[in-house]
Amino acid sequence: MPSRAEITHFGAGPAALPTEVIENAAAALIDFQETGLGIAEHSHRSALASNIINEAKADLATYLDIPDDYEVLFMQGGGSGQFAATAYNFVGAWVARKQKELGGSGPELEAAVKNLKMDYIITGSWSQKASAEAERLFGAEHINVVADSRKTNNGKYGTIPDESTWNLSQDAAFVYFCDNETVEGVEFPEFPKSLENGQIVVADMSSNILSRTIPVNKYSAIFFGAQKNLGMAGVTVVIINKKFLPPTTSQPPAILMRQLGLPIPPRIFEYETIAKNNSLYNTLSIFDVYLAGQVLKRLLKQSPKVQGQQAIAEKKAELIYAVLDAHPEVYRITPDKTVRSRMNICFRIEGGDAAEDVFLKEATALGLTGLRGHRSVGGVRASNYNAIPLEGAEKLAKFIETFAAQRKTS
């Protein structure tokens, strides 16, 4: 049986974690800070739990340069839960603004709601699922697809439509995009210039958070599941501008939303409620937050800001893409070169499934695991998350080179 040290796991999630973080967490599960109890046994209402949450929030704010006018929430339900939560909360905020503008909740507000739109930029499976969830909850009449890469790429994902073609609403409740699509390996190279005109922007950064600089002040909310670059599945982080929280904006009363024919969020998905309770409205998994906090402390020790990790992430991605590009007769990188993800490197091998099965089998024998592509698209996918060391990327690049040489001579 292989040892942990012999394996480099490129799985898309749950992803690999730094061994030292796991070792510390294992000890904490037995006895946390000499309390005689494991961390998972301590009350989420204890001072110990509050300290863990507050430290993780502060370290995240330091590492990503989160401005003071933003709040950090720890929630449950994963990214899929946030597909609903973002729609619920930002539609509620839109209704509250309209009510204030119109001076009441009479016929004028009811008429305004007919024009309510949520804008979605669809560049892959996850943004499509987010759009579909909002449509299921609010109705197709309230969804505006700003752009869909399938319409300009022969029915397939793999590009980001040119911004000149985007059809943005005039007064959307929010504009939504997924910054990095894990299934198709598509990543936005930078913040879209079309969204720098005062729009309310919500982004899913589940798979590339903590890997590059983020202009946080350009977003109204950012969310991400922990299980890629931050920790374990079970906790989801939301970074939200405080102007969407009380006392500036509060969710409209449930009775008003029902009168308007709009749904209301369960309390557990209401940002206002989670913020008021410092993420402890219900029983949050403090162990998950602790683990995320340990990952952050390790990152801060390596570099005081995310720019240090960004340089490593880019170097690892460049190594792997360079060797794939060097053998176009063997490998085909699936997304367009202008939008290649640094986190999820997706490619196909000449010879189809049979050749890819051989590649995966030989890679596994070398301790390079988790490389099979998503079940919906197949192929090969190397998820290059933060826990993948530079040596692991180099080992994979060397194997890609060797495999290409074998294919040419066979």
XYZ file of C-alpha atoms in Angstrom:
410
model
C 0.000 0.000 0.000
C 1.350 3.463 -0.846
C 2.129 5.944 1.905
C 0.627 9.426 1.959
C 4.006 10.878 0.971
C 3.990 8.819 -2.221
C 0.644 10.180 -3.474
C -0.041 13.466 -5.249
C -3.814 13.733 -5.462
C -5.180 15.916 -8.267
C -8.857 15.296 -7.465
C -11.281 18.167 -8.053
C -12.855 17.935 -4.618
C -12.811 17.029 -1.887
C -9.246 18.031 -2.585
C -5.934 17.217 -0.952
C -5.008 18.967 2.283
C -1.521 19.759 3.604
C -0.349 16.806 5.683
C 0.766 18.970 8.612
C -2.716 20.510 8.810
C -4.314 17.061 8.925
C -1.875 15.912 11.609
C -2.677 18.938 13.791
C -6.397 18.430 13.225
C -6.158 14.746 14.141
C -4.570 15.661 17.462
C -7.215 18.349 18.044
C -9.968 15.761 17.569
C -8.573 13.827 20.536
C -7.730 16.695 22.884
C -8.016 20.343 21.941
C -5.738 22.731 23.835
C -5.457 20.342 26.810
C -9.154 20.617 27.616
C -9.646 16.865 27.772
C -12.202 17.116 24.968
C -11.764 16.952 21.232
C -12.583 20.038 19.209
C -15.668 18.395 17.671
C -17.047 17.841 21.192
C -16.901 21.463 22.335
C -20.077 23.530 22.210
C -20.453 25.857 19.250
C -21.711 28.397 21.820
C -18.460 28.353 23.790
C -15.871 31.119 23.905
C -13.456 28.632 22.380
C -15.685 28.262 19.312
C -16.134 32.027 18.962
C -12.370 32.508 19.081
C -11.876 29.945 16.301
C -14.442 31.708 14.102
C -13.069 35.188 14.790
C -9.468 34.128 14.139
C -10.403 32.492 10.844
C -12.312 35.605 9.764
C -9.415 37.872 10.667
C -6.829 35.671 8.914
C -8.969 35.452 5.768
C -9.376 39.245 5.766
C -5.618 39.708 6.135
C -4.685 37.231 3.428
C -7.161 38.500 0.838
C -7.134 42.202 1.846
C -10.873 42.171 2.557
C -12.024 45.754 3.235
C -13.508 46.672 6.619
C -16.943 47.262 5.114
C -17.297 43.547 4.278
C -18.496 40.742 6.548
C -17.375 37.103 6.504
C -20.016 34.440 7.102
C -19.542 30.714 7.673
C -22.527 28.786 6.367
C -23.645 25.287 5.417
C -25.193 23.855 2.262
C -22.137 24.127 0.018
C -21.972 26.078 -3.215
C -25.255 24.545 -4.321
C -26.929 26.021 -1.251
C -25.565 29.423 -2.250
C -27.216 29.125 -5.675
C -30.463 29.588 -3.763
C -29.154 31.841 -0.979
C -27.701 34.486 -3.303
C -30.954 34.669 -5.264
C -33.124 34.847 -2.140
C -31.033 37.500 -0.414
C -30.263 39.791 -3.312
C -33.827 39.717 -4.620
C -34.928 40.653 -1.100
C -32.441 43.529 -1.103
C -33.747 44.637 -4.528
C -37.327 44.665 -3.234
C -36.266 46.694 -0.184
C -34.586 49.283 -2.428
C -37.606 49.498 -4.723
C -39.929 49.886 -1.768
C -37.830 52.799 -0.522
C -37.626 54.401 -3.979
C -41.389 54.133 -4.528
C -42.302 55.175 -1.013
C -44.393 52.139 -0.143
C -45.583 48.689 -1.090
C -48.647 49.449 -3.193
C -49.448 48.846 -6.872
C -46.277 50.619 -8.002
C -44.096 48.065 -6.247
C -46.152 45.182 -7.633
C -45.671 46.612 -11.139
C -41.938 47.030 -10.577
C -41.560 43.405 -9.511
C -42.801 42.283 -12.926
C -39.541 43.698 -14.322
C -37.317 42.043 -11.716
C -34.302 40.379 -13.354
C -31.385 38.294 -12.155
C -28.475 38.289 -14.619
C -26.415 35.139 -15.208
C -23.229 34.748 -17.247
C -23.118 31.060 -18.169
C -19.655 29.713 -18.901
C -19.895 26.146 -17.611
C -21.807 23.562 -15.617
C -21.814 25.401 -12.298
C -23.033 28.783 -13.527
C -25.680 26.928 -15.540
C -26.834 25.090 -12.397
C -26.961 28.354 -10.466
C -29.133 29.914 -13.164
C -31.405 26.853 -13.246
C -31.883 26.984 -9.475
C -32.855 30.665 -9.573
C -35.273 29.909 -12.407
C -36.806 27.053 -10.397
C -37.323 29.302 -7.359
C -38.412 32.545 -9.049
C -39.594 31.640 -12.554
C -38.026 31.962 -15.992
C -39.483 35.443 -16.452
C -37.065 36.772 -13.829
C -33.904 35.248 -15.321
C -31.780 37.061 -17.892
C -28.965 35.068 -19.474
C -26.345 37.729 -20.160
C -24.214 35.331 -22.203
C -23.974 31.590 -22.758
C -20.677 30.288 -24.099
C -22.390 27.303 -25.739
C -24.099 29.641 -28.185
C -20.787 30.902 -29.541
C -18.752 27.697 -29.228
C -20.636 25.062 -31.223
C -22.843 24.043 -28.337
C -19.972 23.406 -25.940
C -18.410 25.192 -23.010
C -14.758 26.174 -23.185
C -14.832 29.917 -23.877
C -16.063 33.149 -22.303
C -18.124 35.168 -24.806
C -16.693 38.551 -25.714
C -18.028 41.213 -23.371
C -19.237 43.278 -26.320
C -21.942 40.615 -26.828
C -23.186 40.589 -23.227
C -26.838 41.508 -22.683
C -26.866 43.047 -19.207
C -30.120 44.208 -17.622
C -30.565 47.843 -16.713
C -31.590 47.227 -13.106
C -30.747 43.639 -12.198
C -31.005 42.418 -8.625
C -27.497 41.070 -9.245
C -25.131 39.799 -11.934
C -23.804 36.308 -11.286
C -20.787 34.456 -12.635
C -18.606 31.506 -11.675
C -15.006 32.698 -11.606
C -13.606 29.221 -12.255
C -15.552 26.351 -13.780
C -14.092 23.115 -12.406
C -15.743 20.756 -14.907
C -14.672 22.527 -18.108
C -11.464 24.181 -16.872
C -12.558 27.742 -17.704
C -11.403 30.675 -15.552
C -12.054 34.395 -15.897
C -8.614 35.987 -16.482
C -9.662 39.129 -14.600
C -12.686 40.971 -13.276
C -14.981 41.703 -16.255
C -14.728 45.330 -17.364
C -18.441 45.321 -18.251
C -19.251 44.898 -14.556
C -17.391 47.983 -13.370
C -20.412 50.267 -13.817
C -22.003 49.920 -10.408
C -23.672 46.532 -10.899
C -24.341 44.287 -7.932
C -21.922 41.447 -8.661
C -22.027 37.982 -7.071
C -19.327 35.411 -7.825
C -18.768 31.746 -7.066
C -15.048 31.293 -6.294
C -15.261 27.808 -4.812
C -12.363 26.419 -6.828
C -9.913 29.317 -7.172
C -10.219 31.193 -3.885
C -6.899 31.819 -2.089
C -5.006 31.364 -5.355
C -4.849 34.923 -6.682
C -5.495 38.562 -5.850
C -9.176 39.524 -5.756
C -10.513 43.097 -6.101
C -13.007 42.380 -3.306
C -14.438 45.903 -3.396
C -15.797 45.261 -6.908
C -18.029 42.445 -5.654
C -21.187 42.651 -3.594
C -20.720 39.042 -2.505
C -18.268 36.208 -3.069
C -18.915 32.663 -1.902
C -16.886 29.490 -1.888
C -17.053 25.973 -0.541
C -14.050 25.092 1.597
C -13.223 21.739 0.011
C -10.907 22.937 -2.752
C -8.339 25.371 -1.318
C -9.516 26.100 2.220
C -10.430 22.922 4.075
C -13.013 20.153 4.209
C -16.479 19.843 2.746
C -19.017 21.041 5.282
C -18.468 24.780 5.553
C -19.131 27.476 2.954
C -17.793 31.011 3.228
C -19.597 34.159 2.107
C -17.821 37.511 1.878
C -20.517 40.176 1.617
C -20.592 43.965 1.499
C -22.164 45.193 4.739
C -24.451 47.553 2.840
C -26.573 44.482 2.092
C -26.935 43.782 5.806
C -28.796 45.705 8.532
C -29.003 48.518 9.329
C -28.491 49.608 5.703
C -30.626 46.911 4.084
C -32.908 44.428 5.792
C -34.918 41.657 4.179
C -38.550 42.697 3.465
C -41.208 41.124 5.693
C -42.284 37.640 4.622
C -45.877 38.796 4.177
C -44.808 41.447 1.636
C -42.734 38.986 -0.391
C -45.677 36.588 -0.519
C -47.977 39.382 -1.654
C -45.517 40.097 -4.441
C -45.431 36.426 -5.435
C -41.778 36.050 -4.449
C -40.237 33.341 -2.246
C -38.438 33.992 1.037
C -35.261 32.255 2.226
C -35.175 29.701 5.021
C -33.589 31.362 8.043
C -30.471 29.255 7.644
C -29.889 30.834 4.209
C -30.637 34.411 5.283
C -27.437 36.450 5.356
C -28.925 38.926 7.795
C -29.600 36.180 10.336
C -26.192 34.532 9.932
C -24.378 37.868 10.286
C -26.317 38.877 13.408
C -25.305 35.600 15.051
C -21.636 35.606 13.993
C -22.330 32.468 11.932
C -23.772 30.659 14.963
C -27.506 30.772 14.306
C -27.500 26.969 14.370
C -24.912 24.269 15.161
C -21.997 25.123 12.909
C -19.213 22.539 12.552
C -16.470 24.267 14.518
C -14.023 21.547 13.484
C -14.482 22.532 9.821
C -13.853 26.189 10.647
C -10.821 25.224 12.745
C -9.375 23.230 9.842
C -9.928 26.153 7.465
C -8.249 28.410 9.994
C -5.227 26.104 10.134
C -4.929 26.190 6.335
C -5.037 29.994 6.463
C -2.360 30.161 9.163
C -0.122 27.931 7.056
C -0.647 30.153 4.012
C 0.080 33.283 6.067
C 3.292 31.698 7.326
C 4.376 31.035 3.738
C 3.413 34.506 2.506
C 1.623 37.373 4.285
C -0.631 38.009 1.281
C -2.226 35.905 -1.446
C 0.211 37.201 -4.075
C 2.758 34.640 -2.882
C 0.387 31.739 -3.491
C -0.647 33.256 -6.823
C 2.934 33.082 -8.066
C 3.169 29.392 -7.100
C -0.202 28.556 -8.671
C 0.778 30.213 -11.937
C 4.149 28.470 -12.048
C 2.560 25.041 -11.500
C -0.067 25.656 -14.186
C 2.525 26.933 -16.661
C 4.611 23.774 -16.168
C 1.704 21.475 -16.982
C 0.259 23.519 -19.848
C 3.706 23.886 -21.447
C 4.248 20.159 -21.766
C 0.699 19.602 -23.038
C 1.174 22.340 -25.647
C 4.471 20.778 -26.690
C 2.670 17.629 -27.877
C -0.448 18.707 -29.817
C -0.457 15.414 -31.709
C -1.095 13.586 -28.404
C -2.943 16.072 -26.182
C -5.780 18.513 -26.801
C -6.460 21.093 -24.108
C -10.231 21.533 -24.078
C -10.821 25.204 -23.131
C -9.699 28.109 -25.280
C -6.177 29.312 -24.489
C -7.420 32.738 -23.377
C -9.520 31.288 -20.539
C -7.524 28.287 -19.358
C -7.999 27.612 -15.675
C -4.935 27.586 -13.442
C -6.834 25.337 -11.024
C -8.459 22.692 -13.260
C -6.374 21.677 -16.251
C -8.655 19.727 -18.616
C -7.461 17.841 -21.682
C -8.151 14.907 -23.979
C -5.721 12.333 -25.367
C -5.516 11.198 -28.972
C -6.994 7.719 -29.082
C -10.058 8.513 -26.968
C -11.244 6.661 -23.885
C -8.896 3.702 -24.375
C -5.796 5.904 -24.465
C -7.041 7.954 -21.535
C -7.627 4.805 -19.480
C -4.018 3.758 -20.109
C -2.800 7.256 -19.128
C -4.821 7.188 -15.895
C -3.680 3.667 -14.991
C -0.008 4.494 -15.520
C -0.363 7.785 -13.639
C -1.947 6.029 -10.674
C 0.914 3.524 -10.587
C 3.259 6.492 -10.145
C 1.167 7.952 -7.311
C -0.527 10.600 -9.492
C -4.180 10.104 -8.568
C -7.545 11.827 -9.046
C -6.890 12.705 -12.687
C -10.053 11.337 -14.287
C -12.240 14.086 -15.804
C -15.720 14.889 -14.573
C -18.205 12.139 -15.374
C -20.254 14.498 -17.555
C -17.409 15.305 -19.955
C -14.770 12.598 -19.524
C -11.149 13.154 -20.419
C -8.383 14.023 -17.980
C -8.425 16.780 -15.364
C -5.532 17.822 -13.131
C -6.859 19.953 -10.305
C -3.943 22.141 -9.366
C -5.135 23.400 -5.980
C -2.943 25.039 -3.353
C -2.138 21.789 -1.539
C -0.464 20.401 -4.677
C 3.247 21.093 -4.145
C 5.452 22.369 -6.946
C 7.183 18.986 -6.907
C 3.836 17.300 -7.577
C 3.203 19.499 -10.625
C 6.723 18.753 -11.854
C 6.147 15.021 -11.428
C 2.922 15.199 -13.426
C 4.571 17.283 -16.172
C 7.359 14.717 -16.439
C 4.839 11.878 -16.751
C 2.872 13.769 -19.435
C 6.149 14.137 -21.378
C 7.035 10.451 -20.966
C 3.570 9.272 -21.966
C 3.680 11.408 -25.116
C 7.020 9.887 -26.075
C 5.582 6.397 -25.606
C 2.562 7.187 -27.807
C 4.800 8.460 -30.610
C 6.902 5.310 -30.679
C 4.088 2.789 -30.266
